[in-house]
PDB file of C-alpha atoms and ligand atoms in Angstrom:
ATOM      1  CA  UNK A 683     -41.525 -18.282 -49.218  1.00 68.00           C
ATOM      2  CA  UNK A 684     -38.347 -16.608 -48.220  1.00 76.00           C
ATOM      3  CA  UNK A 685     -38.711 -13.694 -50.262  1.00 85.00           C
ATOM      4  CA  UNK A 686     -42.370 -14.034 -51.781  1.00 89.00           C
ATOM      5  CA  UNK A 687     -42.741 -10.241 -52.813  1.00 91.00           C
ATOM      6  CA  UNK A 688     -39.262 -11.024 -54.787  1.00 91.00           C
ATOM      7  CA  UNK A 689     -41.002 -13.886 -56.621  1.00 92.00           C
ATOM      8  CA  UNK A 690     -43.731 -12.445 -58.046  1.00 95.00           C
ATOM      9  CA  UNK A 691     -41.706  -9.779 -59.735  1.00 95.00           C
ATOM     10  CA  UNK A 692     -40.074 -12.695 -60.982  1.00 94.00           C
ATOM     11  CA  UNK A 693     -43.189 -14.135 -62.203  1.00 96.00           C
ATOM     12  CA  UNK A 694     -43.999 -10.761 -63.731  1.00 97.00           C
ATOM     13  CA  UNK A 695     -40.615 -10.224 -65.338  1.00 97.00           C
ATOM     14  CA  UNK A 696     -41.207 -13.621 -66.770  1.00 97.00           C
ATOM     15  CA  UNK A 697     -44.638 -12.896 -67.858  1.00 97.00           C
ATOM     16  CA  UNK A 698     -43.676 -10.190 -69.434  1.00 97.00           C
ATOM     17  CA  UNK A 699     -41.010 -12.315 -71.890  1.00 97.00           C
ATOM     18  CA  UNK A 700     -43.221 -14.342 -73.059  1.00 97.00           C
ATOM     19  CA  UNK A 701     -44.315 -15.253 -76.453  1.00 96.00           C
ATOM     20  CA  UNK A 702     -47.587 -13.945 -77.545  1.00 97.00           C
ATOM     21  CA  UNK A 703     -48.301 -12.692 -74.425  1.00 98.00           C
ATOM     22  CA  UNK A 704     -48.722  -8.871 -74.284  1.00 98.00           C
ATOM     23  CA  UNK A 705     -48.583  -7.707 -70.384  1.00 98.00           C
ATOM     24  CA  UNK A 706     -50.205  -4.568 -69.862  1.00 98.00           C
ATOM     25  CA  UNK A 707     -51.096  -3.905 -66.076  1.00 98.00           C
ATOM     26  CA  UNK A 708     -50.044  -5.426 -62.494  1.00 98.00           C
ATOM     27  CA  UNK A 709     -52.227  -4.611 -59.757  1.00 98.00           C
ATOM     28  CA  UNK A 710     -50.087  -3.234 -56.471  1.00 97.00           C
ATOM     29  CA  UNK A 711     -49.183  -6.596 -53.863  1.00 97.00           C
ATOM     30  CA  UNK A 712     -51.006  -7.928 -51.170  1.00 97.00           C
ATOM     31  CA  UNK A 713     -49.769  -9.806 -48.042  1.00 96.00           C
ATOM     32  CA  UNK A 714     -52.733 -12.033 -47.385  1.00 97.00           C
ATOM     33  CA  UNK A 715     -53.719 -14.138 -44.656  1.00 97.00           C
ATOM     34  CA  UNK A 716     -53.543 -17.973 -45.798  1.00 96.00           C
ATOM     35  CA  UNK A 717     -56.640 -19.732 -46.950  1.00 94.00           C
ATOM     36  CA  UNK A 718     -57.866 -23.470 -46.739  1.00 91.00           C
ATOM     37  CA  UNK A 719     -54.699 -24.840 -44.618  1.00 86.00           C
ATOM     38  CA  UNK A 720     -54.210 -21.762 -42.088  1.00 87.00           C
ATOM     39  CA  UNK A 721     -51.177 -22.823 -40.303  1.00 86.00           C
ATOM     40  CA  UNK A 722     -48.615 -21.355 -42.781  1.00 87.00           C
ATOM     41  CA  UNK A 723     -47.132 -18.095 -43.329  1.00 90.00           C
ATOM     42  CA  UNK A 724     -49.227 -14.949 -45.148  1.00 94.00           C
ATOM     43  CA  UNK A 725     -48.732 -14.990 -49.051  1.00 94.00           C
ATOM     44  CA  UNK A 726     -48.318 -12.301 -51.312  1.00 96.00           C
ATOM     45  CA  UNK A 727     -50.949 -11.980 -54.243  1.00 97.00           C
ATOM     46  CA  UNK A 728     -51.355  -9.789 -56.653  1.00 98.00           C
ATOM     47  CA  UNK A 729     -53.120  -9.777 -60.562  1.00 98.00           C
ATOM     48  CA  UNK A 730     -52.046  -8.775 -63.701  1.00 98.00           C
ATOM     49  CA  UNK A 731     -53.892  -8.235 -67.108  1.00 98.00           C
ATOM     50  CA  UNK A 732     -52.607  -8.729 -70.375  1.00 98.00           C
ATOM     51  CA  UNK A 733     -53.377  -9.831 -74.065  1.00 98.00           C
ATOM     52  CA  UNK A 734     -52.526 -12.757 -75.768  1.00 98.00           C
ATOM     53  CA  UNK A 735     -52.791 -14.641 -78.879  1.00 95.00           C
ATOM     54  CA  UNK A 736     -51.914 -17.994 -76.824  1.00 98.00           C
ATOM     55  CA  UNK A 737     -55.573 -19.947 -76.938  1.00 98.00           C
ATOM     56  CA  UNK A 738     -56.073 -20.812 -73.031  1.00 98.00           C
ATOM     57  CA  UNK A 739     -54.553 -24.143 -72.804  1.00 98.00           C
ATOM     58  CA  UNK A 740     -51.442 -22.952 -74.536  1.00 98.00           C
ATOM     59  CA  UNK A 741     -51.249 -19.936 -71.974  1.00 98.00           C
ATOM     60  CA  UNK A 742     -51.883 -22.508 -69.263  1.00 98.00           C
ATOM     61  CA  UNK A 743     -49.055 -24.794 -69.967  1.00 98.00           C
ATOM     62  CA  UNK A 744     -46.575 -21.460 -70.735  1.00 98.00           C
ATOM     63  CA  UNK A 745     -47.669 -19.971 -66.709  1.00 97.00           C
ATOM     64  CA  UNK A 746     -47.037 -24.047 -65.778  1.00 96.00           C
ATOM     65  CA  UNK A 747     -43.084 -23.843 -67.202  1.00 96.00           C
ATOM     66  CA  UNK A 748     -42.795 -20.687 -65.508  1.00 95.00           C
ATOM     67  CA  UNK A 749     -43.702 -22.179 -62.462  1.00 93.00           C
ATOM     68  CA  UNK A 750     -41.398 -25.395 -62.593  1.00 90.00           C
ATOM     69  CA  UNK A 751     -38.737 -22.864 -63.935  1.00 91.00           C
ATOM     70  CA  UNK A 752     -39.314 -20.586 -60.606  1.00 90.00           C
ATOM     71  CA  UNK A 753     -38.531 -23.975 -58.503  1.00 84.00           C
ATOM     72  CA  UNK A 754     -42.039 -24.718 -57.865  1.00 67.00           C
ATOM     73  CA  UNK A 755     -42.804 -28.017 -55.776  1.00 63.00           C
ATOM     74  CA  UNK A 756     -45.962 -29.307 -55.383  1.00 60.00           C
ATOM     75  CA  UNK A 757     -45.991 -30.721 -52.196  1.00 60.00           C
ATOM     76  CA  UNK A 758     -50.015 -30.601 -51.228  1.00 65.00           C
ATOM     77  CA  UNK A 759     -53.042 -28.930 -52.228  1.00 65.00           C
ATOM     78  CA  UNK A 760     -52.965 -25.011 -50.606  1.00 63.00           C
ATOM     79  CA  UNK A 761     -49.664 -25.515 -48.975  1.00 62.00           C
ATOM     80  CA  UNK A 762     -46.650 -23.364 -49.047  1.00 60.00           C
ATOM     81  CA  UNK A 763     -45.282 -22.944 -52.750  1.00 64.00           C
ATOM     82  CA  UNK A 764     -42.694 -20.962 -54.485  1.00 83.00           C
ATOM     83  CA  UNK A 765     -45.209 -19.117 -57.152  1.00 92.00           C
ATOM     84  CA  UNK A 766     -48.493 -19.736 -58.506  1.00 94.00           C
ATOM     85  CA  UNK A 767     -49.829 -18.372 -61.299  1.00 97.00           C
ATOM     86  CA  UNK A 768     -53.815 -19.047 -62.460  1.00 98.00           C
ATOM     87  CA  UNK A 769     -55.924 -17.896 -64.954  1.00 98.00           C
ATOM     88  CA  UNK A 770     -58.666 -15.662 -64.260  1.00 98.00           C
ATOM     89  CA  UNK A 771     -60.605 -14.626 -66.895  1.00 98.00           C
ATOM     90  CA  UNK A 772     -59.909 -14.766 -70.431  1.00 98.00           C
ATOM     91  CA  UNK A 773     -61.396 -11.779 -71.799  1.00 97.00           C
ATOM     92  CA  UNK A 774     -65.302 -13.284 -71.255  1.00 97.00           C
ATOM     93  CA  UNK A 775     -64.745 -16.625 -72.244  1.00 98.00           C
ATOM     94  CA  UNK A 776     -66.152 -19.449 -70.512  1.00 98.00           C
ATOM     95  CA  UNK A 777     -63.743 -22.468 -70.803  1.00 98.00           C
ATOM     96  CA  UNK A 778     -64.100 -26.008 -69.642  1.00 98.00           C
ATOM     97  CA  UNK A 779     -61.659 -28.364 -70.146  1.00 97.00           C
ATOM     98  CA  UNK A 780     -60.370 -31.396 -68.552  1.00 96.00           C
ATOM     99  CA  UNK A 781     -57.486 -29.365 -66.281  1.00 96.00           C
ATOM    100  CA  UNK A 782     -58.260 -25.582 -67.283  1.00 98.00           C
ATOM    101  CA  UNK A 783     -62.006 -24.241 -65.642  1.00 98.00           C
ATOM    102  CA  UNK A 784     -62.050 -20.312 -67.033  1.00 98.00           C
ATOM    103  CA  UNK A 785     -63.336 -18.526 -64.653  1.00 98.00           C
ATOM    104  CA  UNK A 786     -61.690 -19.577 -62.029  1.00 98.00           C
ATOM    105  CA  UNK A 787     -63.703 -22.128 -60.320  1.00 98.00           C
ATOM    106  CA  UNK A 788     -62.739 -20.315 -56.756  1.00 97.00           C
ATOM    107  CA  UNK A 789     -61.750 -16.592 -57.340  1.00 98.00           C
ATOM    108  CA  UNK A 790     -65.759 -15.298 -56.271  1.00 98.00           C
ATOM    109  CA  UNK A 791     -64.651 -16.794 -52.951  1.00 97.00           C
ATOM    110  CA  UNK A 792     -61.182 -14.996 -52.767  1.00 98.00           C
ATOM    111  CA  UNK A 793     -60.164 -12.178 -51.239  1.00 98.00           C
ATOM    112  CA  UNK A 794     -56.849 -12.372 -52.184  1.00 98.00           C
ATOM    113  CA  UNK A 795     -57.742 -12.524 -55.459  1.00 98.00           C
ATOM    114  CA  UNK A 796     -60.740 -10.062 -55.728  1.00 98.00           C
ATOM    115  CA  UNK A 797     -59.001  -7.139 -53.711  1.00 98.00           C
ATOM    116  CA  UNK A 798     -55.968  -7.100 -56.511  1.00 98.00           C
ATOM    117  CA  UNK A 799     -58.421  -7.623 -59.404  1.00 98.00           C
ATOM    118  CA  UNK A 800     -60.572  -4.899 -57.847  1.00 98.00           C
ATOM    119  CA  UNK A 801     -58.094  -2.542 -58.346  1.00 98.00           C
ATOM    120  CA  UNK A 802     -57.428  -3.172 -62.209  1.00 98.00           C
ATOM    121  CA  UNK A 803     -61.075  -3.901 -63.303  1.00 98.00           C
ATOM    122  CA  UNK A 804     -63.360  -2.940 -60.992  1.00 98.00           C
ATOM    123  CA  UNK A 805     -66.297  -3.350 -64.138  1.00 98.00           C
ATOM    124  CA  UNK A 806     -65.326  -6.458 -65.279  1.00 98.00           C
ATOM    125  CA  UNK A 807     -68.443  -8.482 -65.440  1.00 98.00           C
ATOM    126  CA  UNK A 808     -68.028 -12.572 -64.684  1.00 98.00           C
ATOM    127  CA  UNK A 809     -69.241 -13.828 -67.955  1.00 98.00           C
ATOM    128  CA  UNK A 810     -70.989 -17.366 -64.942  1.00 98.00           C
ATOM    129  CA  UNK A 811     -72.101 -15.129 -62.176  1.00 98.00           C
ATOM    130  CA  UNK A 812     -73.293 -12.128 -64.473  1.00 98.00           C
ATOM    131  CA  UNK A 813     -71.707  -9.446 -61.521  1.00 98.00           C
ATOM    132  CA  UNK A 814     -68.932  -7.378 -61.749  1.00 98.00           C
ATOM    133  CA  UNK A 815     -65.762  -7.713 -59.859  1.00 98.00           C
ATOM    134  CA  UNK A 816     -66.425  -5.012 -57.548  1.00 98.00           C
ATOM    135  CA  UNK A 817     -70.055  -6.278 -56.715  1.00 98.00           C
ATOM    136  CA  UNK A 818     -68.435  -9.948 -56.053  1.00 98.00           C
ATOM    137  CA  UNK A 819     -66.292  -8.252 -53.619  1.00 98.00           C
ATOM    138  CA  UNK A 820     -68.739  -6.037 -51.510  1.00 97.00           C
ATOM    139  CA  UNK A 821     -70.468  -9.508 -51.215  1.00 96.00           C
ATOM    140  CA  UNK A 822     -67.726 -11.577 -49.416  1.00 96.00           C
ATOM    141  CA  UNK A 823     -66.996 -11.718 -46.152  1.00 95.00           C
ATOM    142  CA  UNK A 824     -63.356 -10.456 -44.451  1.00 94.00           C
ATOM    143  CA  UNK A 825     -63.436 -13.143 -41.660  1.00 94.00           C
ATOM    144  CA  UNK A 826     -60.443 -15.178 -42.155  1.00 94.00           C
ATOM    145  CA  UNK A 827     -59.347 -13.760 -45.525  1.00 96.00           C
ATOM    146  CA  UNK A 828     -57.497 -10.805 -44.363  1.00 96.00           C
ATOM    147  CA  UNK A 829     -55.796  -8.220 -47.026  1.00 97.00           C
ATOM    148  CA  UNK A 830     -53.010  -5.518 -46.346  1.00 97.00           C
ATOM    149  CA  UNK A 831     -51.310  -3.914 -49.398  1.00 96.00           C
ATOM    150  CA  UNK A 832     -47.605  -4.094 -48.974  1.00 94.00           C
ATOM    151  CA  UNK A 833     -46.554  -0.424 -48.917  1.00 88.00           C
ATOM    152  CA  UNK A 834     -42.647  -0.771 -48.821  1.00 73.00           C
ATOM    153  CA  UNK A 835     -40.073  -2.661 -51.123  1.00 58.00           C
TER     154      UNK A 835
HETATM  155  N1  LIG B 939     -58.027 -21.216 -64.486  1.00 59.56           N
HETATM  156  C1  LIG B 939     -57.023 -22.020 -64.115  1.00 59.56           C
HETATM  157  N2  LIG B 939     -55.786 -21.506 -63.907  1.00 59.56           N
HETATM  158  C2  LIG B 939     -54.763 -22.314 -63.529  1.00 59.56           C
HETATM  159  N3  LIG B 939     -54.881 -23.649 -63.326  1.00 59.56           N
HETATM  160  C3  LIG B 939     -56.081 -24.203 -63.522  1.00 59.56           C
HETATM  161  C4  LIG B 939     -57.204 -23.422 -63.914  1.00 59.56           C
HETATM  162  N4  LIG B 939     -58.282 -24.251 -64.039  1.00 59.56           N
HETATM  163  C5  LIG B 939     -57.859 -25.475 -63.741  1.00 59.56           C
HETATM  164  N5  LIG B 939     -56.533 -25.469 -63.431  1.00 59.56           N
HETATM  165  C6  LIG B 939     -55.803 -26.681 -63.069  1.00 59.56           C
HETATM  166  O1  LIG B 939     -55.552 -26.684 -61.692  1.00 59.56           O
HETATM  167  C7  LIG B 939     -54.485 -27.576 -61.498  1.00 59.56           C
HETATM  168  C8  LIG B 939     -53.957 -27.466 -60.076  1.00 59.56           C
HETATM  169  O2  LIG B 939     -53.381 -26.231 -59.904  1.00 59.56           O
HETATM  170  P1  LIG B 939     -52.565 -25.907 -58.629  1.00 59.56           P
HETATM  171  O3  LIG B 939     -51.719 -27.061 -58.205  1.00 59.56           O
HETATM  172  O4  LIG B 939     -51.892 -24.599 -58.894  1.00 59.56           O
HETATM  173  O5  LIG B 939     -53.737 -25.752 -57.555  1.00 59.56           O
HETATM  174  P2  LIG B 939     -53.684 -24.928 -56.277  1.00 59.56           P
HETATM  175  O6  LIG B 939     -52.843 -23.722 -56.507  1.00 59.56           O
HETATM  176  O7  LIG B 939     -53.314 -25.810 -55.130  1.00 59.56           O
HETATM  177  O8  LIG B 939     -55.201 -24.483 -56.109  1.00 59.56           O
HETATM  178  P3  LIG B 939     -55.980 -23.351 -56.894  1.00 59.56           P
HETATM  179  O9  LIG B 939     -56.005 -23.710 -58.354  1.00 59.56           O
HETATM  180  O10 LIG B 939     -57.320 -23.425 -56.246  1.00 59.56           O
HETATM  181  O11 LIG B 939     -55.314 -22.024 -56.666  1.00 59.56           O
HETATM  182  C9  LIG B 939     -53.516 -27.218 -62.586  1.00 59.56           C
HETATM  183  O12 LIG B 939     -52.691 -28.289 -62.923  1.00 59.56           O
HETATM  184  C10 LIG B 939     -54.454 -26.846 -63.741  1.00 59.56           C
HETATM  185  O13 LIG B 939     -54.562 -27.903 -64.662  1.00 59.56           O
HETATM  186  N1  LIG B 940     -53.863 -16.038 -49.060  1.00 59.56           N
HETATM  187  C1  LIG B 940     -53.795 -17.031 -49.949  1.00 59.56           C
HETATM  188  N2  LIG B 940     -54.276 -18.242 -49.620  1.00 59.56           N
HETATM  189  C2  LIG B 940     -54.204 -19.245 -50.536  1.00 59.56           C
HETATM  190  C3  LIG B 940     -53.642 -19.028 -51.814  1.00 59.56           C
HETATM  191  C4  LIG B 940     -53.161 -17.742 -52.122  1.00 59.56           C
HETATM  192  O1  LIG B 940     -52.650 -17.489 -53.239  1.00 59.56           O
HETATM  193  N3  LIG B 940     -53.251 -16.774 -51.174  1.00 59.56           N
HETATM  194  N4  LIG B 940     -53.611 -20.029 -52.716  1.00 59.56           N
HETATM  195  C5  LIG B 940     -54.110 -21.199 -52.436  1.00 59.56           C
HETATM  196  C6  LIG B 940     -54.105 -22.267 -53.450  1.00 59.56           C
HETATM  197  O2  LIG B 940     -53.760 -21.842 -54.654  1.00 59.56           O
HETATM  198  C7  LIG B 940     -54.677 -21.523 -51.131  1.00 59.56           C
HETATM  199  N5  LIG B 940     -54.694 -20.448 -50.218  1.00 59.56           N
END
């Protein structure tokens, strides 16, 4: 919020000290325009791919104590928080659980999640929607989901 590019290296740094989990890549950052409530500042995304011997529920709950370690207060749904950190994909595993959906139930929709992804693996294919990343990007729209890599820091 103050400093959002500082807290996602945060995140990362912390990502990258956890147990079991194996980070490998982080895509470059994004200032992106906000989504669902508009009337808040831009966020900074980005993605990051890694390997883990965590099953999905167990790597859920470890990115949740990150979060409440980072300060993060939930004060409503897709307002202003301090860090957020989702699952994407997990390798091609479809997961449904009460609390964890793997894919993410929204990130064909995103933007802010596709661009960043985009850049790390453009061929993944979505194990639901049977397209690859890069196809589910050329068929979103920009309106209202605007995307500028940060190019300074
Ligand atoms: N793939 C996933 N990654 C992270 N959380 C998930 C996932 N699937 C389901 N959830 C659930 O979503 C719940 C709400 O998450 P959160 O409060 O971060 O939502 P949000 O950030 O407002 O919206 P969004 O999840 O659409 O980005 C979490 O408590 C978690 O149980
Ligand atoms: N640009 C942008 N908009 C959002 C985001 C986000 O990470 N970036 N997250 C949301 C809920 O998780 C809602 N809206």
């Amino acid at each position: 919020m103050n400093n959002p590019h500082r807290m996602c290296e945060e995140a990362v740094e912390r990502l990258s000290g956890l147990e079991g989990f194996q980070l490998k890549r982080v895509s470059s950052w994004y200032f992106t325009e906000p989504v669902g409530y508009r009337e808040q500042a831009w966020f900074v995304n980005g993605v990051a791919e890694g390997s883990t011997l965590l099953a999905p529920l167990q790597l859920l709950e470890n990115l949740q104590k990150i979060e409440s370690e980072m300060g993060r207060v939930r004060d409503f749904k897709w307002g202003p928080r301090t860090v957020d950190l989702d699952i994407l994909f997990y390798g091609d595993e479809i997961v449904e659980l009460p609390g964890l959906t793997i894919p993410h139930p929204e990130l064909h929709r995103r933007r802010f999640v596709l661009v960043p992804l985009c850049e790390l693996v453009p061929e993944l294919r979505h194990p639901v929607l049977g397209i690859t990343v890069k196809e589910l990007l050329t068929g979103i729209s920009e309106e209202g989901q605007e995307v500028r890599k940060v190019e300074y820091l």
